[in-house]
Amino acid sequence: MFLPALLIAAALAAPQSEPPITVTGHTWAPFISPFGEPFRARKIDEDTMADWFHQADQDRDGLLTVPEMIADAARFFTHLDSDSNGLIEPEELVAYEWEVAP
């Protein structure tokens, strides 16, 4: 789980005065969150990136803050850590790769 730690470190190091990043999603494509959680459309016009964003934007202000990103990562980590030992072990990684985001 090196990538989430790298993303969090980069977010913490980024100057706060920079303009927000604009990303364009495609309604037909699944969206994989920055922490690896897949969001799949249930209907043709569903915006999977917006689904993730609204879930992660806890205060509904239209912006994702570092604490909201950390909370989103922790939430998904807890989902993957099926034995609650604080580690993503080989069996849990296999479950992720075969069942969650094949």
mmCIF file of N, CA, C and O in Angstrom:
data_model
loop_
_atom_site.group_PDB
_atom_site.id
_atom_site.type_symbol
_atom_site.label_atom_id
_atom_site.label_comp_id
_atom_site.label_asym_id
_atom_site.label_seq_id
_atom_site.Cartn_x
_atom_site.Cartn_y
_atom_site.Cartn_z
ATOM 1 N N MET A 1 0.835 -1.172 0.000
ATOM 2 C CA MET A 1 0.000 0.000 0.000
ATOM 3 C C MET A 1 0.890 1.249 0.000
ATOM 4 O O MET A 1 0.648 2.217 0.699
ATOM 5 N N PHE A 2 1.941 1.217 -0.796
ATOM 6 C CA PHE A 2 2.869 2.324 -0.897
ATOM 7 C C PHE A 2 2.236 3.529 -1.583
ATOM 8 O O PHE A 2 2.462 4.656 -1.198
ATOM 9 N N LEU A 3 1.406 3.287 -2.591
ATOM 10 C CA LEU A 3 0.799 4.377 -3.357
ATOM 11 C C LEU A 3 -0.049 5.309 -2.497
ATOM 12 O O LEU A 3 0.127 6.529 -2.581
ATOM 13 N N PRO A 4 -0.943 4.808 -1.638
ATOM 14 C CA PRO A 4 -1.707 5.741 -0.805
ATOM 15 C C PRO A 4 -0.818 6.615 0.077
ATOM 16 O O PRO A 4 -1.072 7.807 0.231
ATOM 17 N N ALA A 5 0.232 6.034 0.644
ATOM 18 C CA ALA A 5 1.133 6.818 1.484
ATOM 19 C C ALA A 5 1.828 7.893 0.661
ATOM 20 O O ALA A 5 1.989 9.028 1.103
ATOM 21 N N LEU A 6 2.204 7.556 -0.561
ATOM 22 C CA LEU A 6 2.845 8.514 -1.449
ATOM 23 C C LEU A 6 1.884 9.637 -1.816
ATOM 24 O O LEU A 6 2.249 10.810 -1.812
ATOM 25 N N LEU A 7 0.643 9.298 -2.109
ATOM 26 C CA LEU A 7 -0.349 10.317 -2.451
ATOM 27 C C LEU A 7 -0.627 11.241 -1.276
ATOM 28 O O LEU A 7 -0.760 12.460 -1.450
ATOM 29 N N ILE A 8 -0.709 10.699 -0.094
ATOM 30 C CA ILE A 8 -0.950 11.519 1.096
ATOM 31 C C ILE A 8 0.239 12.440 1.343
ATOM 32 O O ILE A 8 0.065 13.630 1.605
ATOM 33 N N ALA A 9 1.446 11.906 1.218
ATOM 34 C CA ALA A 9 2.642 12.723 1.425
ATOM 35 C C ALA A 9 2.701 13.854 0.404
ATOM 36 O O ALA A 9 3.026 14.992 0.739
ATOM 37 N N ALA A 10 2.372 13.559 -0.851
ATOM 38 C CA ALA A 10 2.383 14.586 -1.890
ATOM 39 C C ALA A 10 1.329 15.652 -1.608
ATOM 40 O O ALA A 10 1.571 16.846 -1.794
ATOM 41 N N ALA A 11 0.159 15.224 -1.141
ATOM 42 C CA ALA A 11 -0.900 16.186 -0.833
ATOM 43 C C ALA A 11 -0.498 17.091 0.326
ATOM 44 O O ALA A 11 -0.780 18.290 0.309
ATOM 45 N N LEU A 12 0.166 16.533 1.323
ATOM 46 C CA LEU A 12 0.584 17.324 2.471
ATOM 47 C C LEU A 12 1.693 18.308 2.101
ATOM 48 O O LEU A 12 1.776 19.396 2.665
ATOM 49 N N ALA A 13 2.531 17.917 1.127
ATOM 50 C CA ALA A 13 3.644 18.765 0.731
ATOM 51 C C ALA A 13 3.227 19.850 -0.260
ATOM 52 O O ALA A 13 3.934 20.834 -0.434
ATOM 53 N N ALA A 14 2.097 19.693 -0.904
ATOM 54 C CA ALA A 14 1.663 20.648 -1.923
ATOM 55 C C ALA A 14 1.285 21.979 -1.284
ATOM 56 O O ALA A 14 0.631 22.018 -0.257
ATOM 57 N N PRO A 15 1.714 23.078 -1.905
ATOM 58 C CA PRO A 15 1.309 24.392 -1.383
ATOM 59 C C PRO A 15 -0.202 24.542 -1.440
ATOM 60 O O PRO A 15 -0.855 24.096 -2.374
ATOM 61 N N GLN A 16 -0.771 25.167 -0.426
ATOM 62 C CA GLN A 16 -2.216 25.311 -0.335
ATOM 63 C C GLN A 16 -2.762 26.398 -1.241
ATOM 64 O O GLN A 16 -3.960 26.512 -1.412
ATOM 65 N N SER A 17 -1.909 27.223 -1.844
ATOM 66 C CA SER A 17 -2.387 28.333 -2.662
ATOM 67 C C SER A 17 -2.604 27.950 -4.118
ATOM 68 O O SER A 17 -3.053 28.772 -4.905
ATOM 69 N N GLU A 18 -2.267 26.754 -4.517
ATOM 70 C CA GLU A 18 -2.446 26.339 -5.903
ATOM 71 C C GLU A 18 -3.924 26.149 -6.212
ATOM 72 O O GLU A 18 -4.708 25.759 -5.343
ATOM 73 N N PRO A 19 -4.314 26.384 -7.466
ATOM 74 C CA PRO A 19 -5.720 26.184 -7.832
ATOM 75 C C PRO A 19 -6.066 24.699 -7.788
ATOM 76 O O PRO A 19 -5.176 23.839 -7.887
ATOM 77 N N PRO A 20 -7.342 24.383 -7.627
ATOM 78 C CA PRO A 20 -7.733 22.967 -7.579
ATOM 79 C C PRO A 20 -7.478 22.278 -8.916
ATOM 80 O O PRO A 20 -7.451 22.908 -9.966
ATOM 81 N N ILE A 21 -7.285 20.994 -8.830
ATOM 82 C CA ILE A 21 -7.070 20.183 -10.023
ATOM 83 C C ILE A 21 -8.425 19.867 -10.641
ATOM 84 O O ILE A 21 -9.366 19.503 -9.937
ATOM 85 N N THR A 22 -8.519 19.973 -11.946
ATOM 86 C CA THR A 22 -9.745 19.614 -12.652
ATOM 87 C C THR A 22 -9.498 18.315 -13.409
ATOM 88 O O THR A 22 -8.541 18.211 -14.169
ATOM 89 N N VAL A 23 -10.354 17.332 -13.178
ATOM 90 C CA VAL A 23 -10.230 16.032 -13.830
ATOM 91 C C VAL A 23 -11.531 15.753 -14.570
ATOM 92 O O VAL A 23 -12.610 16.002 -14.052
ATOM 93 N N THR A 24 -11.410 15.242 -15.778
ATOM 94 C CA THR A 24 -12.588 14.895 -16.557
ATOM 95 C C THR A 24 -12.753 13.389 -16.562
ATOM 96 O O THR A 24 -11.842 12.657 -16.947
ATOM 97 N N GLY A 25 -13.909 12.925 -16.103
ATOM 98 C CA GLY A 25 -14.212 11.498 -16.125
ATOM 99 C C GLY A 25 -15.108 11.173 -17.303
ATOM 100 O O GLY A 25 -15.665 12.061 -17.947
ATOM 101 N N HIS A 26 -15.210 9.915 -17.611
ATOM 102 C CA HIS A 26 -16.083 9.446 -18.682
ATOM 103 C C HIS A 26 -17.185 8.597 -18.059
ATOM 104 O O HIS A 26 -16.893 7.678 -17.303
ATOM 105 N N THR A 27 -18.410 8.909 -18.374
ATOM 106 C CA THR A 27 -19.533 8.210 -17.747
ATOM 107 C C THR A 27 -19.549 6.721 -18.074
ATOM 108 O O THR A 27 -20.124 5.944 -17.323
ATOM 109 N N TRP A 28 -18.936 6.316 -19.167
ATOM 110 C CA TRP A 28 -18.955 4.912 -19.563
ATOM 111 C C TRP A 28 -17.843 4.097 -18.896
ATOM 112 O O TRP A 28 -17.861 2.873 -18.938
ATOM 113 N N ALA A 29 -16.882 4.760 -18.275
ATOM 114 C CA ALA A 29 -15.716 4.049 -17.736
ATOM 115 C C ALA A 29 -15.809 3.886 -16.223
ATOM 116 O O ALA A 29 -16.244 4.803 -15.537
ATOM 117 N N PRO A 30 -15.378 2.749 -15.695
ATOM 118 C CA PRO A 30 -15.298 2.638 -14.240
ATOM 119 C C PRO A 30 -14.241 3.611 -13.738
ATOM 120 O O PRO A 30 -13.287 3.937 -14.440
ATOM 121 N N PHE A 31 -14.419 4.078 -12.539
ATOM 122 C CA PHE A 31 -13.451 4.988 -11.938
ATOM 123 C C PHE A 31 -12.790 4.265 -10.772
ATOM 124 O O PHE A 31 -13.470 3.660 -9.945
ATOM 125 N N ILE A 32 -11.469 4.311 -10.732
ATOM 126 C CA ILE A 32 -10.715 3.742 -9.626
ATOM 127 C C ILE A 32 -10.217 4.923 -8.790
ATOM 128 O O ILE A 32 -9.469 5.763 -9.280
ATOM 129 N N SER A 33 -10.659 4.988 -7.556
ATOM 130 C CA SER A 33 -10.291 6.114 -6.693
ATOM 131 C C SER A 33 -8.780 6.147 -6.494
ATOM 132 O O SER A 33 -8.085 5.164 -6.764
ATOM 133 N N PRO A 34 -8.256 7.267 -5.985
ATOM 134 C CA PRO A 34 -6.809 7.338 -5.742
ATOM 135 C C PRO A 34 -6.296 6.239 -4.812
ATOM 136 O O PRO A 34 -5.118 5.925 -4.827
ATOM 137 N N PHE A 35 -7.184 5.632 -4.053
ATOM 138 C CA PHE A 35 -6.764 4.586 -3.117
ATOM 139 C C PHE A 35 -7.151 3.196 -3.589
ATOM 140 O O PHE A 35 -7.053 2.236 -2.828
ATOM 141 N N GLY A 36 -7.596 3.082 -4.838
ATOM 142 C CA GLY A 36 -7.835 1.776 -5.436
ATOM 143 C C GLY A 36 -9.246 1.253 -5.376
ATOM 144 O O GLY A 36 -9.505 0.132 -5.800
ATOM 145 N N GLU A 37 -10.175 2.043 -4.883
ATOM 146 C CA GLU A 37 -11.557 1.573 -4.797
ATOM 147 C C GLU A 37 -12.258 1.754 -6.140
ATOM 148 O O GLU A 37 -12.307 2.850 -6.675
ATOM 149 N N PRO A 38 -12.799 0.678 -6.692
ATOM 150 C CA PRO A 38 -13.493 0.803 -7.976
ATOM 151 C C PRO A 38 -14.924 1.312 -7.805
ATOM 152 O O PRO A 38 -15.616 0.937 -6.863
ATOM 153 N N PHE A 39 -15.320 2.165 -8.703
ATOM 154 C CA PHE A 39 -16.698 2.650 -8.770
ATOM 155 C C PHE A 39 -17.189 2.319 -10.176
ATOM 156 O O PHE A 39 -16.678 2.850 -11.159
ATOM 157 N N ARG A 40 -18.180 1.439 -10.249
ATOM 158 C CA ARG A 40 -18.712 0.996 -11.538
ATOM 159 C C ARG A 40 -20.114 1.562 -11.737
ATOM 160 O O ARG A 40 -20.916 1.605 -10.807
ATOM 161 N N ALA A 41 -20.368 1.971 -12.954
ATOM 162 C CA ALA A 41 -21.677 2.538 -13.270
ATOM 163 C C ALA A 41 -22.742 1.449 -13.246
ATOM 164 O O ALA A 41 -22.518 0.334 -13.708
ATOM 165 N N ARG A 42 -23.896 1.797 -12.704
ATOM 166 C CA ARG A 42 -25.042 0.900 -12.720
ATOM 167 C C ARG A 42 -25.998 1.249 -13.852
ATOM 168 O O ARG A 42 -26.888 0.486 -14.174
ATOM 169 N N LYS A 43 -25.816 2.447 -14.423
ATOM 170 C CA LYS A 43 -26.592 2.848 -15.592
ATOM 171 C C LYS A 43 -25.682 3.661 -16.508
ATOM 172 O O LYS A 43 -24.644 4.163 -16.092
ATOM 173 N N ILE A 44 -26.059 3.802 -17.742
ATOM 174 C CA ILE A 44 -25.193 4.357 -18.783
ATOM 175 C C ILE A 44 -24.761 5.799 -18.512
ATOM 176 O O ILE A 44 -23.667 6.197 -18.863
ATOM 177 N N ASP A 45 -25.587 6.583 -17.859
ATOM 178 C CA ASP A 45 -25.254 7.993 -17.658
ATOM 179 C C ASP A 45 -24.714 8.299 -16.256
ATOM 180 O O ASP A 45 -24.574 9.457 -15.880
ATOM 181 N N GLU A 46 -24.375 7.279 -15.497
ATOM 182 C CA GLU A 46 -23.865 7.490 -14.149
ATOM 183 C C GLU A 46 -22.413 7.974 -14.196
ATOM 184 O O GLU A 46 -21.597 7.438 -14.922
ATOM 185 N N ASP A 47 -22.094 8.971 -13.412
ATOM 186 C CA ASP A 47 -20.750 9.529 -13.342
ATOM 187 C C ASP A 47 -20.042 8.919 -12.130
ATOM 188 O O ASP A 47 -20.225 9.358 -10.995
ATOM 189 N N THR A 48 -19.231 7.912 -12.386
ATOM 190 C CA THR A 48 -18.599 7.163 -11.302
ATOM 191 C C THR A 48 -17.574 7.999 -10.541
ATOM 192 O O THR A 48 -17.404 7.817 -9.338
ATOM 193 N N MET A 49 -16.898 8.903 -11.215
ATOM 194 C CA MET A 49 -15.960 9.767 -10.516
ATOM 195 C C MET A 49 -16.705 10.701 -9.563
ATOM 196 O O MET A 49 -16.272 10.927 -8.442
ATOM 197 N N ALA A 50 -17.837 11.214 -9.998
ATOM 198 C CA ALA A 50 -18.653 12.072 -9.134
ATOM 199 C C ALA A 50 -19.173 11.281 -7.939
ATOM 200 O O ALA A 50 -19.239 11.817 -6.823
ATOM 201 N N ASP A 51 -19.522 10.011 -8.156
ATOM 202 C CA ASP A 51 -19.977 9.167 -7.044
ATOM 203 C C ASP A 51 -18.908 9.089 -5.965
ATOM 204 O O ASP A 51 -19.193 9.240 -4.778
ATOM 205 N N TRP A 52 -17.655 8.832 -6.376
ATOM 206 C CA TRP A 52 -16.565 8.773 -5.409
ATOM 207 C C TRP A 52 -16.366 10.130 -4.737
ATOM 208 O O TRP A 52 -16.218 10.213 -3.520
ATOM 209 N N PHE A 53 -16.345 11.192 -5.540
ATOM 210 C CA PHE A 53 -16.092 12.523 -5.000
ATOM 211 C C PHE A 53 -17.108 12.887 -3.929
ATOM 212 O O PHE A 53 -16.749 13.354 -2.852
ATOM 213 N N HIS A 54 -18.384 12.641 -4.207
ATOM 214 C CA HIS A 54 -19.430 12.978 -3.242
ATOM 215 C C HIS A 54 -19.294 12.144 -1.969
ATOM 216 O O HIS A 54 -19.593 12.619 -0.873
ATOM 217 N N GLN A 55 -18.824 10.910 -2.112
ATOM 218 C CA GLN A 55 -18.598 10.068 -0.931
ATOM 219 C C GLN A 55 -17.435 10.612 -0.106
ATOM 220 O O GLN A 55 -17.506 10.643 1.122
ATOM 221 N N ALA A 56 -16.370 11.043 -0.761
ATOM 222 C CA ALA A 56 -15.178 11.513 -0.060
ATOM 223 C C ALA A 56 -15.346 12.931 0.506
ATOM 224 O O ALA A 56 -14.738 13.269 1.518
ATOM 225 N N ASP A 57 -16.167 13.753 -0.133
ATOM 226 C CA ASP A 57 -16.373 15.146 0.289
ATOM 227 C C ASP A 57 -17.332 15.179 1.473
ATOM 228 O O ASP A 57 -18.514 15.465 1.340
ATOM 229 N N GLN A 58 -16.815 14.922 2.656
ATOM 230 C CA GLN A 58 -17.644 14.743 3.844
ATOM 231 C C GLN A 58 -18.426 15.983 4.249
ATOM 232 O O GLN A 58 -19.539 15.877 4.751
ATOM 233 N N ASP A 59 -17.870 17.169 4.037
ATOM 234 C CA ASP A 59 -18.583 18.380 4.439
ATOM 235 C C ASP A 59 -19.397 19.004 3.304
ATOM 236 O O ASP A 59 -19.984 20.059 3.458
ATOM 237 N N ARG A 60 -19.417 18.330 2.165
ATOM 238 C CA ARG A 60 -20.235 18.733 1.011
ATOM 239 C C ARG A 60 -19.959 20.165 0.547
ATOM 240 O O ARG A 60 -20.845 20.858 0.088
ATOM 241 N N ASP A 61 -18.674 20.591 0.610
ATOM 242 C CA ASP A 61 -18.345 21.938 0.161
ATOM 243 C C ASP A 61 -17.815 21.976 -1.268
ATOM 244 O O ASP A 61 -17.436 23.023 -1.771
ATOM 245 N N GLY A 62 -17.775 20.827 -1.939
ATOM 246 C CA GLY A 62 -17.318 20.771 -3.325
ATOM 247 C C GLY A 62 -15.811 20.727 -3.476
ATOM 248 O O GLY A 62 -15.299 20.792 -4.583
ATOM 249 N N LEU A 63 -15.098 20.588 -2.366
ATOM 250 C CA LEU A 63 -13.640 20.498 -2.375
ATOM 251 C C LEU A 63 -13.207 19.300 -1.548
ATOM 252 O O LEU A 63 -13.851 18.957 -0.563
ATOM 253 N N LEU A 64 -12.096 18.683 -1.952
ATOM 254 C CA LEU A 64 -11.535 17.595 -1.154
ATOM 255 C C LEU A 64 -10.308 18.124 -0.432
ATOM 256 O O LEU A 64 -9.375 18.597 -1.055
ATOM 257 N N THR A 65 -10.337 18.041 0.865
ATOM 258 C CA THR A 65 -9.215 18.480 1.678
ATOM 259 C C THR A 65 -8.334 17.277 2.011
ATOM 260 O O THR A 65 -8.735 16.118 1.827
ATOM 261 N N VAL A 66 -7.154 17.560 2.509
ATOM 262 C CA VAL A 66 -6.252 16.475 2.914
ATOM 263 C C VAL A 66 -6.915 15.586 3.972
ATOM 264 O O VAL A 66 -6.891 14.356 3.841
ATOM 265 N N PRO A 67 -7.553 16.148 5.009
ATOM 266 C CA PRO A 67 -8.220 15.273 5.986
ATOM 267 C C PRO A 67 -9.323 14.404 5.352
ATOM 268 O O PRO A 67 -9.496 13.246 5.749
ATOM 269 N N GLU A 68 -10.049 14.933 4.389
ATOM 270 C CA GLU A 68 -11.088 14.126 3.724
ATOM 271 C C GLU A 68 -10.462 13.006 2.905
ATOM 272 O O GLU A 68 -10.986 11.886 2.865
ATOM 273 N N MET A 69 -9.330 13.285 2.256
ATOM 274 C CA MET A 69 -8.646 12.246 1.487
ATOM 275 C C MET A 69 -8.097 11.163 2.416
ATOM 276 O O MET A 69 -8.194 9.976 2.113
ATOM 277 N N ILE A 70 -7.549 11.575 3.546
ATOM 278 C CA ILE A 70 -7.036 10.605 4.517
ATOM 279 C C ILE A 70 -8.176 9.748 5.059
ATOM 280 O O ILE A 70 -8.044 8.527 5.178
ATOM 281 N N ALA A 71 -9.312 10.377 5.355
ATOM 282 C CA ALA A 71 -10.472 9.627 5.856
ATOM 283 C C ALA A 71 -10.981 8.641 4.810
ATOM 284 O O ALA A 71 -11.354 7.513 5.138
ATOM 285 N N ASP A 72 -10.975 9.053 3.535
ATOM 286 C CA ASP A 72 -11.430 8.155 2.472
ATOM 287 C C ASP A 72 -10.482 6.972 2.345
ATOM 288 O O ASP A 72 -10.922 5.826 2.202
ATOM 289 N N ALA A 73 -9.190 7.231 2.420
ATOM 290 C CA ALA A 73 -8.205 6.143 2.353
ATOM 291 C C ALA A 73 -8.369 5.192 3.533
ATOM 292 O O ALA A 73 -8.350 3.963 3.360
ATOM 293 N N ALA A 74 -8.561 5.741 4.720
ATOM 294 C CA ALA A 74 -8.722 4.907 5.915
ATOM 295 C C ALA A 74 -9.982 4.058 5.832
ATOM 296 O O ALA A 74 -9.978 2.884 6.227
ATOM 297 N N ARG A 75 -11.073 4.646 5.309
ATOM 298 C CA ARG A 75 -12.332 3.903 5.168
ATOM 299 C C ARG A 75 -12.143 2.695 4.254
ATOM 300 O O ARG A 75 -12.533 1.581 4.571
ATOM 301 N N PHE A 76 -11.500 2.904 3.097
ATOM 302 C CA PHE A 76 -11.321 1.802 2.155
ATOM 303 C C PHE A 76 -10.303 0.791 2.691
ATOM 304 O O PHE A 76 -10.472 -0.416 2.509
ATOM 305 N N PHE A 77 -9.266 1.263 3.377
ATOM 306 C CA PHE A 77 -8.302 0.357 3.983
ATOM 307 C C PHE A 77 -9.002 -0.562 4.976
ATOM 308 O O PHE A 77 -8.762 -1.777 4.987
ATOM 309 N N THR A 78 -9.879 0.007 5.785
ATOM 310 C CA THR A 78 -10.632 -0.796 6.761
ATOM 311 C C THR A 78 -11.460 -1.858 6.055
ATOM 312 O O THR A 78 -11.568 -2.992 6.520
ATOM 313 N N HIS A 79 -12.038 -1.505 4.910
ATOM 314 C CA HIS A 79 -12.816 -2.469 4.124
ATOM 315 C C HIS A 79 -11.922 -3.618 3.640
ATOM 316 O O HIS A 79 -12.326 -4.783 3.685
ATOM 317 N N LEU A 80 -10.721 -3.291 3.186
ATOM 318 C CA LEU A 80 -9.811 -4.321 2.668
ATOM 319 C C LEU A 80 -9.194 -5.170 3.775
ATOM 320 O O LEU A 80 -8.912 -6.345 3.574
ATOM 321 N N ASP A 81 -8.987 -4.580 4.943
ATOM 322 C CA ASP A 81 -8.349 -5.269 6.069
ATOM 323 C C ASP A 81 -9.399 -6.131 6.781
ATOM 324 O O ASP A 81 -9.855 -5.813 7.880
ATOM 325 N N SER A 82 -9.749 -7.238 6.167
ATOM 326 C CA SER A 82 -10.870 -8.047 6.645
ATOM 327 C C SER A 82 -10.653 -8.646 8.033
ATOM 328 O O SER A 82 -11.613 -8.926 8.744
ATOM 329 N N ASP A 83 -9.402 -8.854 8.449
ATOM 330 C CA ASP A 83 -9.162 -9.393 9.785
ATOM 331 C C ASP A 83 -8.826 -8.301 10.809
ATOM 332 O O ASP A 83 -8.485 -8.599 11.949
ATOM 333 N N SER A 84 -8.910 -7.052 10.401
ATOM 334 C CA SER A 84 -8.720 -5.877 11.286
ATOM 335 C C SER A 84 -7.402 -5.889 12.053
ATOM 336 O O SER A 84 -7.337 -5.435 13.187
ATOM 337 N N ASN A 85 -6.335 -6.341 11.400
ATOM 338 C CA ASN A 85 -5.043 -6.353 12.088
ATOM 339 C C ASN A 85 -4.147 -5.183 11.671
ATOM 340 O O ASN A 85 -2.991 -5.113 12.069
ATOM 341 N N GLY A 86 -4.679 -4.276 10.857
ATOM 342 C CA GLY A 86 -3.917 -3.105 10.441
ATOM 343 C C GLY A 86 -2.975 -3.340 9.284
ATOM 344 O O GLY A 86 -2.195 -2.465 8.929
ATOM 345 N N LEU A 87 -3.051 -4.521 8.673
ATOM 346 C CA LEU A 87 -2.198 -4.872 7.538
ATOM 347 C C LEU A 87 -3.047 -5.406 6.397
ATOM 348 O O LEU A 87 -4.065 -6.056 6.628
ATOM 349 N N ILE A 88 -2.605 -5.154 5.169
ATOM 350 C CA ILE A 88 -3.212 -5.813 4.013
ATOM 351 C C ILE A 88 -2.291 -6.987 3.701
ATOM 352 O O ILE A 88 -1.198 -6.821 3.164
ATOM 353 N N GLU A 89 -2.716 -8.156 4.106
ATOM 354 C CA GLU A 89 -1.896 -9.356 3.965
ATOM 355 C C GLU A 89 -2.189 -10.033 2.625
ATOM 356 O O GLU A 89 -3.126 -9.652 1.921
ATOM 357 N N PRO A 90 -1.380 -11.037 2.255
ATOM 358 C CA PRO A 90 -1.537 -11.663 0.940
ATOM 359 C C PRO A 90 -2.962 -12.131 0.624
ATOM 360 O O PRO A 90 -3.443 -11.925 -0.495
ATOM 361 N N GLU A 91 -3.652 -12.722 1.590
ATOM 362 C CA GLU A 91 -5.012 -13.206 1.328
ATOM 363 C C GLU A 91 -5.955 -12.034 1.014
ATOM 364 O O GLU A 91 -6.839 -12.138 0.170
ATOM 365 N N GLU A 92 -5.751 -10.930 1.729
ATOM 366 C CA GLU A 92 -6.595 -9.749 1.511
ATOM 367 C C GLU A 92 -6.257 -9.086 0.177
ATOM 368 O O GLU A 92 -7.147 -8.581 -0.514
ATOM 369 N N LEU A 93 -4.993 -9.120 -0.210
ATOM 370 C CA LEU A 93 -4.590 -8.592 -1.506
ATOM 371 C C LEU A 93 -5.195 -9.426 -2.626
ATOM 372 O O LEU A 93 -5.691 -8.885 -3.628
ATOM 373 N N VAL A 94 -5.197 -10.733 -2.470
ATOM 374 C CA VAL A 94 -5.821 -11.610 -3.464
ATOM 375 C C VAL A 94 -7.313 -11.309 -3.568
ATOM 376 O O VAL A 94 -7.862 -11.218 -4.673
ATOM 377 N N ALA A 95 -7.973 -11.127 -2.433
ATOM 378 C CA ALA A 95 -9.402 -10.788 -2.451
ATOM 379 C C ALA A 95 -9.628 -9.473 -3.187
ATOM 380 O O ALA A 95 -10.574 -9.335 -3.967
ATOM 381 N N TYR A 96 -8.766 -8.482 -2.951
ATOM 382 C CA TYR A 96 -8.884 -7.202 -3.656
ATOM 383 C C TYR A 96 -8.733 -7.418 -5.168
ATOM 384 O O TYR A 96 -9.552 -6.934 -5.946
ATOM 385 N N GLU A 97 -7.684 -8.127 -5.561
ATOM 386 C CA GLU A 97 -7.388 -8.290 -6.983
ATOM 387 C C GLU A 97 -8.401 -9.169 -7.717
ATOM 388 O O GLU A 97 -8.653 -8.949 -8.902
ATOM 389 N N TRP A 98 -9.015 -10.128 -7.026
ATOM 390 C CA TRP A 98 -9.929 -11.049 -7.682
ATOM 391 C C TRP A 98 -11.395 -10.681 -7.499
ATOM 392 O O TRP A 98 -12.222 -11.019 -8.344
ATOM 393 N N GLU A 99 -11.725 -10.030 -6.389
ATOM 394 C CA GLU A 99 -13.143 -9.765 -6.093
ATOM 395 C C GLU A 99 -13.513 -8.288 -6.119
ATOM 396 O O GLU A 99 -14.575 -7.929 -6.611
ATOM 397 N N VAL A 100 -12.668 -7.435 -5.573
ATOM 398 C CA VAL A 100 -13.009 -6.017 -5.464
ATOM 399 C C VAL A 100 -12.709 -5.280 -6.772
ATOM 400 O O VAL A 100 -13.578 -4.578 -7.294
ATOM 401 N N ALA A 101 -11.515 -5.412 -7.267
ATOM 402 C CA ALA A 101 -11.112 -4.690 -8.489
ATOM 403 C C ALA A 101 -10.398 -5.632 -9.455
ATOM 404 O O ALA A 101 -9.210 -5.472 -9.722
ATOM 405 N N PRO A 102 -11.126 -6.615 -9.976
ATOM 406 C CA PRO A 102 -10.472 -7.542 -10.912
ATOM 407 C C PRO A 102 -10.085 -6.865 -12.219
ATOM 408 O O PRO A 102 -10.658 -5.891 -12.599
#
